[in-house]
Coordinates of C-alpha atoms in Angstrom, one line a residue:
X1 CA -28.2 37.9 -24.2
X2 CA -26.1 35.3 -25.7
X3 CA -26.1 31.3 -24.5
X4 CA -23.5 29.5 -25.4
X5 CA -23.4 25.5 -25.8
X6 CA -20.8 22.9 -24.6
X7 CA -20.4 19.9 -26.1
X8 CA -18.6 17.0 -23.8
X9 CA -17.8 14.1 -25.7
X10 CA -17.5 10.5 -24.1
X11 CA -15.7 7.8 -25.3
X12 CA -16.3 4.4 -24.5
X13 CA -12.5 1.9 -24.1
X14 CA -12.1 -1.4 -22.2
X15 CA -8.7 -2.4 -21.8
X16 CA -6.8 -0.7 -24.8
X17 CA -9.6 -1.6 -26.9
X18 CA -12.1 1.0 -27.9
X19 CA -15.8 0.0 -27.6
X20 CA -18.0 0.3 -30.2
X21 CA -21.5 1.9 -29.9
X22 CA -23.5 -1.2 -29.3
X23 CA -21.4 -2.9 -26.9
X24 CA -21.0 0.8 -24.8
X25 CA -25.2 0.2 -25.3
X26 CA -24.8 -3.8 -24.3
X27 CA -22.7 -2.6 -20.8
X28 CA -24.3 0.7 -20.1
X29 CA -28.3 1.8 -19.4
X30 CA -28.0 4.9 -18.0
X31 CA -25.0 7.6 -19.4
X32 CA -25.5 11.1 -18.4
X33 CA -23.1 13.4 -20.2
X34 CA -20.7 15.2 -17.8
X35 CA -21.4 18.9 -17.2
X36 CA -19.3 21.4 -18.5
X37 CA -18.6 23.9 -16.0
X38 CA -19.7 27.2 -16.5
X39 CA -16.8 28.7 -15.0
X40 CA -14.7 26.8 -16.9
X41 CA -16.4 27.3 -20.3
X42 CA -16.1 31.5 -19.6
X43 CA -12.6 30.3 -18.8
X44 CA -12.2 28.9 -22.2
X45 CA -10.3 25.2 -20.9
X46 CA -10.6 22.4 -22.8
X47 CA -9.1 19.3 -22.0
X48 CA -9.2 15.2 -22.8
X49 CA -8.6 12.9 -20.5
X50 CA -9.2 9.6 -19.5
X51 CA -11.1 8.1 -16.2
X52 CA -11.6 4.4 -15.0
X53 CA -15.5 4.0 -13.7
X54 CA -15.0 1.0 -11.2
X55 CA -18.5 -1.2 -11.7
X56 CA -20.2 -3.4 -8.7
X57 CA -21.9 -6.4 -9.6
X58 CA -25.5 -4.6 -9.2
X59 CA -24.2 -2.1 -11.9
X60 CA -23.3 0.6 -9.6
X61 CA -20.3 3.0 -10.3
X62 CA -18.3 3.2 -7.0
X63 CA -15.7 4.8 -7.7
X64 CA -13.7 7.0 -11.0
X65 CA -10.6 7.4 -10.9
X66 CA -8.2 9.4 -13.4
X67 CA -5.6 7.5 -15.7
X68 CA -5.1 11.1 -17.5
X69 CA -6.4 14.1 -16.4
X70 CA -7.6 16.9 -18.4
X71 CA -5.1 19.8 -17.6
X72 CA -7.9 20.9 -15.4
X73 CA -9.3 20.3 -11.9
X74 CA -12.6 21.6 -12.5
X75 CA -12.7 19.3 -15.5
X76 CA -11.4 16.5 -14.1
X77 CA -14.1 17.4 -11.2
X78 CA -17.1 17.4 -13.4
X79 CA -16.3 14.2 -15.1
X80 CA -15.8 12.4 -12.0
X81 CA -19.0 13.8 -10.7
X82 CA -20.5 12.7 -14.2
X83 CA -19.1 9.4 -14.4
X84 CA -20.1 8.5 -10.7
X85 CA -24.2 8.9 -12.0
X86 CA -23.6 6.2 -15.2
X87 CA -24.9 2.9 -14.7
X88 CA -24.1 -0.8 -16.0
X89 CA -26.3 -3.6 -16.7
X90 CA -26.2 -6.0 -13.9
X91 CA -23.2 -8.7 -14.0
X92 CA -19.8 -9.4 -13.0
X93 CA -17.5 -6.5 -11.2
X94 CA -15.7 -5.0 -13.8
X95 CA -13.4 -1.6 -14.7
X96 CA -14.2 0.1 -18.0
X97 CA -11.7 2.7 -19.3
X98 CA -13.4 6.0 -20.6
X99 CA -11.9 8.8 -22.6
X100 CA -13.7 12.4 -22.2
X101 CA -13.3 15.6 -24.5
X102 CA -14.4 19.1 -23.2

């Protein structure tokens, strides 16, 4: 039997700035990487896209929304399901812009 191994990769941008590792550190505690699909990976897609995460003052992500999707809706799925478990550091309401790779 033969297991294969996705990689998704997660980009941090605020604005049209990209963020660098510390400050994605500095605003995030908790960043769970987006699943890959299985049925997807069989499938072969790849995609990149990019998602805003919509941030409550307690640090909650309330809603993602996509700027770009990823070509496909199972992708775009999973990192909207992803996304939705990340958590910020307690502070002001904010929207943080975040490129993904699967």
């Amino acid at each position: 039997m033969a297991f294969t191994t996705a990689v998704v990769f997660v980009c941090a941008t605020a604005g049209a700035r990209e963020l660098s590792d510390a400050e994605i550190r500095q605003t995030f505690v908790k960043m769970p990487v987006p699943t890959y699909p299985y049925e997807a990976l069989r499938a072969r897609h790849e995609g990149s896209g990019v998602f805003r995460l919509y941030i409550r003052e307690d640090g909650k992500v309330v809603a993602v929304k996509p700027l770009k999707g990823t070509g496909h809706g199972e992708l775009d799925d999973a990192a909207v399901e992803g996304f939705t478990r990340w958590r910020a550091k307690v502070g002001s309401r904010r929207e943080v812009d975040l490129p993904v790779n699967f």
